[in-house]
Tab-separated table of C-alpha atoms in Angstrom:
chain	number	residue	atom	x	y	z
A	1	UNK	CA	-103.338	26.588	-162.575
A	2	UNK	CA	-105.778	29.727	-163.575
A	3	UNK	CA	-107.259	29.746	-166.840
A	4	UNK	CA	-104.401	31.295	-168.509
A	5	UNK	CA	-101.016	29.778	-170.053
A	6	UNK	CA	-99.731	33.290	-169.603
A	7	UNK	CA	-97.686	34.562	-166.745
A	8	UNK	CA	-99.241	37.138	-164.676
A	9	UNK	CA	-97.659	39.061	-161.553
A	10	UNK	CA	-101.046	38.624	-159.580
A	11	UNK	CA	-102.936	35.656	-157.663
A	12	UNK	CA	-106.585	35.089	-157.455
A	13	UNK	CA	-108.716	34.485	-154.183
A	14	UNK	CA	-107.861	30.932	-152.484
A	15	UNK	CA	-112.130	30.803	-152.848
A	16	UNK	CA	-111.722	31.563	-156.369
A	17	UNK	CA	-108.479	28.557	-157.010
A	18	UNK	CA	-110.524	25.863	-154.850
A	19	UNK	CA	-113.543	26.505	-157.041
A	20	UNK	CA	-111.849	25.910	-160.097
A	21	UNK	CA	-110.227	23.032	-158.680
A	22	UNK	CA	-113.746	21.551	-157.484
A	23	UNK	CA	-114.860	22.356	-161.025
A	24	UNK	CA	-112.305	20.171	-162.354
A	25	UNK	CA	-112.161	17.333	-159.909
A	26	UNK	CA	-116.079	16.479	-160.937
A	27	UNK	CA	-115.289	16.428	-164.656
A	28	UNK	CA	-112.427	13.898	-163.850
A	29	UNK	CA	-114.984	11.820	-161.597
A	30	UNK	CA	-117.837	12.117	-164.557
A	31	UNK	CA	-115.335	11.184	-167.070
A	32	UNK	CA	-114.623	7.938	-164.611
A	33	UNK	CA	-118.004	6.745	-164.585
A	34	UNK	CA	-118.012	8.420	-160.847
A	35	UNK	CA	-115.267	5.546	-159.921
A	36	UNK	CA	-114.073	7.116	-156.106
A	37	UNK	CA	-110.553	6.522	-155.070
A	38	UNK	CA	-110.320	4.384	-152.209
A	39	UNK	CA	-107.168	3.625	-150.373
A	40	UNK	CA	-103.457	3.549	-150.962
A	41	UNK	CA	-102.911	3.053	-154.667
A	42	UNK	CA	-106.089	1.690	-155.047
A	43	UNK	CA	-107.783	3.249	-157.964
A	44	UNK	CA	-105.169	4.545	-159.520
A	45	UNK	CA	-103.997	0.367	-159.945
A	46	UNK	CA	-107.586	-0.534	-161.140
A	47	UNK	CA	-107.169	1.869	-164.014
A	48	UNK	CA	-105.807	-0.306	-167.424
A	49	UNK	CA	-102.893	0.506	-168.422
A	50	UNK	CA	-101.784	1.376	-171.972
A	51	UNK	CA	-99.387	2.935	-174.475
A	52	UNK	CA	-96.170	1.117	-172.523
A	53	UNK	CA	-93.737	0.733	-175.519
A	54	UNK	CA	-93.394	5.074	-177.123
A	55	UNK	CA	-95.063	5.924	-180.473
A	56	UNK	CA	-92.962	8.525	-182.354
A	57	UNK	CA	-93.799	10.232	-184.822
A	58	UNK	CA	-92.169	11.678	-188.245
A	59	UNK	CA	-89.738	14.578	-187.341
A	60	UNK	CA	-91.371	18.054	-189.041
A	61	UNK	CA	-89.313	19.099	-191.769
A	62	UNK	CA	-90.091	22.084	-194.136
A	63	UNK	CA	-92.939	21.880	-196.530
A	64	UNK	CA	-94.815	19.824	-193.679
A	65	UNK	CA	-98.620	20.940	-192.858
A	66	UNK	CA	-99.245	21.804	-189.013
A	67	UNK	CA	-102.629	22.428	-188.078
A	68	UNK	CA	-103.529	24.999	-185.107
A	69	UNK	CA	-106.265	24.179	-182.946
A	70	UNK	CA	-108.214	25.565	-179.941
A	71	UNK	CA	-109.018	22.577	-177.592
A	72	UNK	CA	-109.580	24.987	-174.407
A	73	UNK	CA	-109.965	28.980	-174.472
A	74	UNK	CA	-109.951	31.372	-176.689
A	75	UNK	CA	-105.957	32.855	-177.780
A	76	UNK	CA	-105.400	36.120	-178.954
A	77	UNK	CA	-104.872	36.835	-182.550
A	78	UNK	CA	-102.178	39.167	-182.123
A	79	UNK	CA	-100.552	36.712	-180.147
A	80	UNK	CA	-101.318	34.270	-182.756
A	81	UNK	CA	-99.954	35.957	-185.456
A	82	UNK	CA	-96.328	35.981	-184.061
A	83	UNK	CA	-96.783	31.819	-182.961
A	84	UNK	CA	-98.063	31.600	-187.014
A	85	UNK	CA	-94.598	33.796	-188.306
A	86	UNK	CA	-92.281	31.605	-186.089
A	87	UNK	CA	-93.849	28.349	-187.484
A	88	UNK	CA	-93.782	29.510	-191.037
A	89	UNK	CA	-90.199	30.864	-190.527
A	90	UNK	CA	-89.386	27.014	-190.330
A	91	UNK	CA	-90.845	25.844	-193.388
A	92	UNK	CA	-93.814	24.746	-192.424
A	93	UNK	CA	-97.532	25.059	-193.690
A	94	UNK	CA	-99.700	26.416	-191.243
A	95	UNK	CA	-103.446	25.774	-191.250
A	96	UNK	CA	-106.010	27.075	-188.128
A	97	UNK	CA	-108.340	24.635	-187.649
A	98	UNK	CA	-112.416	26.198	-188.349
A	99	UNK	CA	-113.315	27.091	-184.785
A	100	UNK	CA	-110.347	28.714	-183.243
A	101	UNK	CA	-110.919	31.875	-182.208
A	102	UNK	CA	-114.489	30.931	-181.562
A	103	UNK	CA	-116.156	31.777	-178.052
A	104	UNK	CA	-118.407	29.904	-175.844
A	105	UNK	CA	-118.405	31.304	-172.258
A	106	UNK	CA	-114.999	31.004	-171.299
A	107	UNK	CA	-114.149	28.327	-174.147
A	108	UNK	CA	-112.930	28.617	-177.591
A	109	UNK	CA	-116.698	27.295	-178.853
A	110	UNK	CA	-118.948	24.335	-177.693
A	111	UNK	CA	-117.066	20.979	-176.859
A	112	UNK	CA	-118.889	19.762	-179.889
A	113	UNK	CA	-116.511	22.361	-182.094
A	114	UNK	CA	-113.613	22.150	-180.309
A	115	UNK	CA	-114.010	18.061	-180.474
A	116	UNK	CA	-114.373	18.328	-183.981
A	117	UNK	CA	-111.490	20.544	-184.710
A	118	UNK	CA	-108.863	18.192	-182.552
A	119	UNK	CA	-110.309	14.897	-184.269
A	120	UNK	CA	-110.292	16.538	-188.402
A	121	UNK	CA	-106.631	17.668	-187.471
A	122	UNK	CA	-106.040	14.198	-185.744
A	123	UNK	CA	-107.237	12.177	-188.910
A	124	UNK	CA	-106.236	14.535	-192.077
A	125	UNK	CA	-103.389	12.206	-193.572
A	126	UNK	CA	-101.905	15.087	-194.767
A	127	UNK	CA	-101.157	17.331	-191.549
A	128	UNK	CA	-98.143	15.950	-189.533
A	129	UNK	CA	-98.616	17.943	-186.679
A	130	UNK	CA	-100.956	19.075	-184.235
A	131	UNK	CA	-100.444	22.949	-182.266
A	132	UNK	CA	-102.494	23.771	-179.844
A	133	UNK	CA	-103.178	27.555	-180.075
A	134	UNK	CA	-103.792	28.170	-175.792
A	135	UNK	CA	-104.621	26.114	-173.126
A	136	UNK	CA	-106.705	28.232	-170.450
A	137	UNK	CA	-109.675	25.521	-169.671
A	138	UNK	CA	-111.473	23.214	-171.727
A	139	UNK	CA	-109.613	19.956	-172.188
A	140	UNK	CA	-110.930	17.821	-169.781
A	141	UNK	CA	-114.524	18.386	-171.535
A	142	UNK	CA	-113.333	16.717	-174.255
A	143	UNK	CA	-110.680	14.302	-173.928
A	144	UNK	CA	-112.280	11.254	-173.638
A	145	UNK	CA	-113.824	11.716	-176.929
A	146	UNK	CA	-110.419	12.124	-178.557
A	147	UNK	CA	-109.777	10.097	-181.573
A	148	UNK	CA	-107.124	7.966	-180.385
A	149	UNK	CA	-107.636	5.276	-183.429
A	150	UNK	CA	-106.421	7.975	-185.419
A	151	UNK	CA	-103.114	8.333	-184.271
A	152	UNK	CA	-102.098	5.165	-183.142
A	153	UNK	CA	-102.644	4.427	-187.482
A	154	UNK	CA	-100.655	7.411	-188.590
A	155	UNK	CA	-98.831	9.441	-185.442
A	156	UNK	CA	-98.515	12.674	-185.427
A	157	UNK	CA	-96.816	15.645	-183.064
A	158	UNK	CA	-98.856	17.355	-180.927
A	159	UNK	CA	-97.572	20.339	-179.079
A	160	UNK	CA	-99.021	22.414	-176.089
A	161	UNK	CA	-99.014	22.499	-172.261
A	162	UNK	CA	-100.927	23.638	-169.754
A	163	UNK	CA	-104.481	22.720	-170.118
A	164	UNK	CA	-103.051	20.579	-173.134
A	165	UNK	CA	-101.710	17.980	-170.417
A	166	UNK	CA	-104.782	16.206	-170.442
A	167	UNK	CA	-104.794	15.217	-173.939
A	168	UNK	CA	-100.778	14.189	-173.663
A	169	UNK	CA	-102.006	11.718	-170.327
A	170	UNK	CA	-104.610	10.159	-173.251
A	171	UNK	CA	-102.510	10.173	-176.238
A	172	UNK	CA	-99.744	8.305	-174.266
A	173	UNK	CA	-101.655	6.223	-171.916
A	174	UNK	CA	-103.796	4.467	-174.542
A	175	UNK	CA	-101.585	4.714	-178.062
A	176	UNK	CA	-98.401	5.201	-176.506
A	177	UNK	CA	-97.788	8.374	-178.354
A	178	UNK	CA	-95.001	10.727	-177.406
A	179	UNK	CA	-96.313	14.436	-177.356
A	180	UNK	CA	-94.566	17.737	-176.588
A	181	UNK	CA	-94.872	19.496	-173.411
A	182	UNK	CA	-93.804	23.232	-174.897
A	183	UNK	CA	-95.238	26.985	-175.515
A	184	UNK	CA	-98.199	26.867	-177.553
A	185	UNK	CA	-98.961	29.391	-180.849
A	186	UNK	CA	-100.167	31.994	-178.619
A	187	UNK	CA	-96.950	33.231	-178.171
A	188	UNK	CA	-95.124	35.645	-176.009
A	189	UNK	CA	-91.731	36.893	-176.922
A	190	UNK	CA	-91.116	38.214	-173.022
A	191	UNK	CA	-91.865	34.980	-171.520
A	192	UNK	CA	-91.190	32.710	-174.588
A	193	UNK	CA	-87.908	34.334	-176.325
A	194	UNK	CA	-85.392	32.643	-178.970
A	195	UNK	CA	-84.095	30.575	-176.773
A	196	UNK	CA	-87.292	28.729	-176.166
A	197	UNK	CA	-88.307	29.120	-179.862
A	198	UNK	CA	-84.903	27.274	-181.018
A	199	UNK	CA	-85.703	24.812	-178.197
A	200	UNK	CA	-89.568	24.114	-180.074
A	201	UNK	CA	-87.606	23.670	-183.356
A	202	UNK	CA	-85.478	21.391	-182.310
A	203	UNK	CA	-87.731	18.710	-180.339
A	204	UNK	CA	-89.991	18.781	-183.216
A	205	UNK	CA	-87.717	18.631	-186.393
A	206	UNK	CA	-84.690	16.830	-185.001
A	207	UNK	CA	-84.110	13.232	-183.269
A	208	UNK	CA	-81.061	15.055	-181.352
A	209	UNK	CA	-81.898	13.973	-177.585
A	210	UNK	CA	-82.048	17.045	-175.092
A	211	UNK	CA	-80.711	17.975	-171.931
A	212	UNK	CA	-82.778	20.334	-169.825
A	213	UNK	CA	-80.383	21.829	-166.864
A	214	UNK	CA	-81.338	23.343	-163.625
A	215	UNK	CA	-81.768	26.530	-163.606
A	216	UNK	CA	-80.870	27.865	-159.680
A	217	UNK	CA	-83.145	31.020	-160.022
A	218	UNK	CA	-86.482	28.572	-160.444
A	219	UNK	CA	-88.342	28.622	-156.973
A	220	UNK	CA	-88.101	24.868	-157.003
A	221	UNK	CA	-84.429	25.057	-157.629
A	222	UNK	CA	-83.573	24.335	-153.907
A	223	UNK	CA	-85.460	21.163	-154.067
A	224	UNK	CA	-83.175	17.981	-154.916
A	225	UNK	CA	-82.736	14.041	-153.497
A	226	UNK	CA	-79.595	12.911	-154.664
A	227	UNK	CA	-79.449	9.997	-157.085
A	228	UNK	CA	-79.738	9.073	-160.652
A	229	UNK	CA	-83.331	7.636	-162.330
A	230	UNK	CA	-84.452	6.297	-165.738
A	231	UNK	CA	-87.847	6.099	-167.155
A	232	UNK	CA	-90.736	7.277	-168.919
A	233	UNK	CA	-91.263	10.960	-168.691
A	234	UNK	CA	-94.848	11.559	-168.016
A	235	UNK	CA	-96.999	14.336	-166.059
A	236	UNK	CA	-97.240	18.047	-166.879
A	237	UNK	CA	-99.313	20.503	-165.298
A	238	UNK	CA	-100.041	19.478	-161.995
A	239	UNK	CA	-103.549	20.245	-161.355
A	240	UNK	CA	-104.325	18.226	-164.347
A	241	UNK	CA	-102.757	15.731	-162.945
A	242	UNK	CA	-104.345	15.779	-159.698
A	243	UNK	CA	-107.799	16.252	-161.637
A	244	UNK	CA	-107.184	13.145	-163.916
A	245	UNK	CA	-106.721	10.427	-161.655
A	246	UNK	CA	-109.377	7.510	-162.394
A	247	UNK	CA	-109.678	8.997	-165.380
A	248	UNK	CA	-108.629	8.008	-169.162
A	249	UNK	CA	-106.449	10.613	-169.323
A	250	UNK	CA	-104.477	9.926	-166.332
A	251	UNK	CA	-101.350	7.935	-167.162
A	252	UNK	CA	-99.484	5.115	-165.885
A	253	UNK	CA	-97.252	6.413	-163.489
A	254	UNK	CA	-95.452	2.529	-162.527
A	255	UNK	CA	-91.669	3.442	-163.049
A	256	UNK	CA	-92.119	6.587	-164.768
A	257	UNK	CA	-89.828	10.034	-163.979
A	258	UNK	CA	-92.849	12.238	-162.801
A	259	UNK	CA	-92.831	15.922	-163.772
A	260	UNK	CA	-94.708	18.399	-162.670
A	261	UNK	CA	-95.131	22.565	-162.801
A	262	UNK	CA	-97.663	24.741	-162.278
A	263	UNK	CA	-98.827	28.424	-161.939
A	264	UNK	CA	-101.026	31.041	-159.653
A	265	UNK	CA	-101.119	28.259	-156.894
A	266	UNK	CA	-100.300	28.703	-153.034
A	267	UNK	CA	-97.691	26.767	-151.625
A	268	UNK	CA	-100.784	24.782	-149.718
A	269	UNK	CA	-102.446	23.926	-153.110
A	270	UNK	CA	-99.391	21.831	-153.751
A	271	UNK	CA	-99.383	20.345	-150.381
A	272	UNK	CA	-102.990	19.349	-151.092
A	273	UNK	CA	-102.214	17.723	-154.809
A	274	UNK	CA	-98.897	16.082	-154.156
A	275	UNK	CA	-100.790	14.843	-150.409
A	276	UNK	CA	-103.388	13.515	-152.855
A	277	UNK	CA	-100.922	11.650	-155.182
A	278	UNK	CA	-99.117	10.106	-152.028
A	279	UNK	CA	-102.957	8.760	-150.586
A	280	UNK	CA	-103.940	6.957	-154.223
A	281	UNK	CA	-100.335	5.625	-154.504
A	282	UNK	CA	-98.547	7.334	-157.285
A	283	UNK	CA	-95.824	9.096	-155.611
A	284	UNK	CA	-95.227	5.469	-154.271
A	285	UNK	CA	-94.635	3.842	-157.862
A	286	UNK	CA	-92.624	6.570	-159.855
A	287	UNK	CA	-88.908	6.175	-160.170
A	288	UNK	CA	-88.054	9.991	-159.648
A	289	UNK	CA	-89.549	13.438	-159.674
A	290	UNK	CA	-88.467	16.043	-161.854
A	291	UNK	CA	-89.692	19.859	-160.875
A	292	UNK	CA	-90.274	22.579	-163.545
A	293	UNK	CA	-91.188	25.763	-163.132
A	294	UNK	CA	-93.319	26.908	-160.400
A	295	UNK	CA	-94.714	30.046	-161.124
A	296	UNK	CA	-96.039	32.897	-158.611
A	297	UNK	CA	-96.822	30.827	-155.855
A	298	UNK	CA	-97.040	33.520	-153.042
A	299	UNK	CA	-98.077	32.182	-149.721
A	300	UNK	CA	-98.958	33.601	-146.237
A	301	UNK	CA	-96.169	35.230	-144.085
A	302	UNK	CA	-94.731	33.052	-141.639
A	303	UNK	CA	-95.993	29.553	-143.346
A	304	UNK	CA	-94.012	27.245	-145.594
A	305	UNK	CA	-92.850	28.597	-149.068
A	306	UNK	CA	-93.294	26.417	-152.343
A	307	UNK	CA	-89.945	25.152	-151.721
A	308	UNK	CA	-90.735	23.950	-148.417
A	309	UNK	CA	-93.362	22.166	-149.430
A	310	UNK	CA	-92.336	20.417	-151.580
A	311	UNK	CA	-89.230	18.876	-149.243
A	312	UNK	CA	-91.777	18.165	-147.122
A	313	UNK	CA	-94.352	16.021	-149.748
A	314	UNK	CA	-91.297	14.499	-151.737
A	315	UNK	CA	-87.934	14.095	-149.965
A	316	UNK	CA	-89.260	10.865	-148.021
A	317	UNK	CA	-90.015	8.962	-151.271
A	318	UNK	CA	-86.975	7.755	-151.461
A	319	UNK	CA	-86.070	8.134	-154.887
A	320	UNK	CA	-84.240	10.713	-156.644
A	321	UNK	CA	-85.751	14.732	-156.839
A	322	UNK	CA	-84.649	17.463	-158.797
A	323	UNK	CA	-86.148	21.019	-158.924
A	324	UNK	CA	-85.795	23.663	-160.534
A	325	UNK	CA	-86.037	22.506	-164.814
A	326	UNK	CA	-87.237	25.829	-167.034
A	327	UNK	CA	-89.837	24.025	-168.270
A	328	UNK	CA	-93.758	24.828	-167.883
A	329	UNK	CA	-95.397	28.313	-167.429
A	330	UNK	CA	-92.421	30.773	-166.199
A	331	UNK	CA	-90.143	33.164	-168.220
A	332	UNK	CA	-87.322	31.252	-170.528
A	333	UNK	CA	-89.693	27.751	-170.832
A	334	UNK	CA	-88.085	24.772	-173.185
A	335	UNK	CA	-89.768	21.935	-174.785
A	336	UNK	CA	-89.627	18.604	-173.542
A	337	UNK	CA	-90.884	15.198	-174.812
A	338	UNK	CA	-93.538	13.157	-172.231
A	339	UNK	CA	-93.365	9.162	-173.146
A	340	UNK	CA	-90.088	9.471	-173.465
A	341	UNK	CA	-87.195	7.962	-172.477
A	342	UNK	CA	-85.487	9.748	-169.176
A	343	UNK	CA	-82.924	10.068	-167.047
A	344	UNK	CA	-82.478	12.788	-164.069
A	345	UNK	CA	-79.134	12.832	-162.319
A	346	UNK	CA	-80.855	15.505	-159.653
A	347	UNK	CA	-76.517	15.910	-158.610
A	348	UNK	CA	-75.525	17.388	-161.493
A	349	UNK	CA	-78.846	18.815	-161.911
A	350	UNK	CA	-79.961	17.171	-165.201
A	351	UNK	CA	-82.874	16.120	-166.876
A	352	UNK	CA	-81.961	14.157	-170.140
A	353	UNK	CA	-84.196	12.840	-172.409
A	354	UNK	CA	-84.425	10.816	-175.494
A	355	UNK	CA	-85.878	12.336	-179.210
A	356	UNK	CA	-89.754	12.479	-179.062
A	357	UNK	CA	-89.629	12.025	-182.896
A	358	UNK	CA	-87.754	9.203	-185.321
């Protein structure tokens, strides 16, 4: 994942992607207390476990207050401003919390401002839900500082993806809350059109469940283990799931439907995550694996394709697989719920899963 939620047509130097991962890998470790991962499954078991039985919270409906925040880079206020008219075209009150468009480096302001913007929106009794504006980088700086208290007393929906995957693995792994894995307010109507608008609206303001179907022009449409598999839906972005184990943020994977997408990484960068979930044991615990979108993942001629790769770190597990779900950082991307309830029938080439609101 590059520092963008956007899609580009370009990749970065492999130097360039394995600094950024190394950059991320020591804030997970730091956040740990420097806890290493030794052996199969080891450290990934020693972490508590938390948030089992799904928080919801209120469905949005119109007159509700939604506060837009900045908990990783800067977005674009252009962008912004069509996010902003979609929101309001539903009813809803839209507030930007103080340091959005702020800029600190490559960060939408110092962790201190960013912290504070996530935690005011996270306790105001009167905002029901929680947008993040972009993901890009920044979460993992402050997502152990999260106020967690707050919404396990009055839950509210959060919404983002991306970056924002880190603060989902918190929110659900220690208060159980559901959150939405979905385009953020820095919105895109090429990548993002009104098909993945009405598919925001509807995980946040309805309790309809959703079915998410395979879409066979996804690069990781190929991929499938037949089978059918219920349980929690929980992952997101995949680096920040490879750069969150031993960390709060990482969740509890025992049972769970793991999902995964990602963007502007080589076929070999998912070799090296999903190698590195199979040596600390969570590819050995989940109950299936559901695939969204992998986006521009250009390898070398002549060497395994994304596709490839994947068979090759998955179809062993002996569980169910299914590729190919529009969901994460490509063109058409839908909203789904992670804490929920799941099911993938990887056959018929469905993901199905319960309301991530009551």
């Amino acid at each position: 994942m590059r520092n963008s939620d956007e899609v580009t047509t370009t990749t970065e130097p492999a130097d360039a992607a394995l600094s950024r991962r190394r950059v991320l890998h020591a804030g997970a470790a730091a956040a740990a207390g420097g806890a290493l991962l030794v052996g199969t499954g080891g450290a990934a078991r020693a972490a508590p476990r938390g948030g089992r039985t799904p928080l919801l919270a209120r469905a949005l409906a119109p007159g509700d207050r939604v506060r837009v925040v900045s908990p990783g880079s800067t977005p674009d206020p252009a962008l912004m401003e069509r996010g902003i008219a979609i929101l309001r075209g539903w009813g809803l009150q839209v507030e930007l919390g103080r340091h959005v468009y702020a800029r600190h480096g490559y960060l939408a302001g110092t962790d201190a401002q960013r912290l504070a913007d996530v935690n005011a929106a996270f306790a105001d009794p009167g905002v029901r839900a929680v947008f993040a504006a972009r993901g890009g980088y920044g979460t993992q700086r402050i997502v152990d500082r999260l106020d967690v208290a707050a919404l396990r007393r009055d839950p509210k929906v959060v919404v983002g993806f991306s970056d924002i995957t880190s603060i989902h693995g918190r929110l659900c792994r220690e208060a159980g809350l559901v959150g939405f894995y979905g385009p953020m307010v820095n919105w895109t109507d090429s990548r993002t059109g009104p098909e993945s608008a009405e598919a925001l609206r509807r995980a946040v303001m309805t309790t309809a469940p959703m079915t998410i179907t395979r879409d066979p022009a996804e690069t990781a449409a190929p991929v499938m283990v037949p089978g059918r598999a219920t349980g929690r839906l929980l992952g997101g972005c995949l680096t920040l799931i490879s750069t969150s184990l031993g960390a709060r943020d990482a969740p509890d994977f025992d049972g769970a439907i793991l999902f995964f997408e990602d963007v502007d990484e080589a076929p070999y960068d998912y070799d090296r995550m999903l190698t590195e979930l199979r040596r600390v044991g969570v590819l050995g615990r989940v109950a299936g694996v559901a695939i969204g979108q992998i986006t521009n993942s250009i390898g070398e001629p002549g060497e395994w394709d994304a596709a490839s790769v994947l068979k090759d770190r998955l179809y062993d597990l002996g569980v169910p697989v299914l590729g190919g779900l529009p969901l994460g950082h490509g063109n058409g991307q839908l909203t789904v719920p992670l804490g929920a309830r799941a099911t993938i029938d990887a056959e018929a080439g469905t993901l199905t899963v319960q309301a991530g609101v009551r």
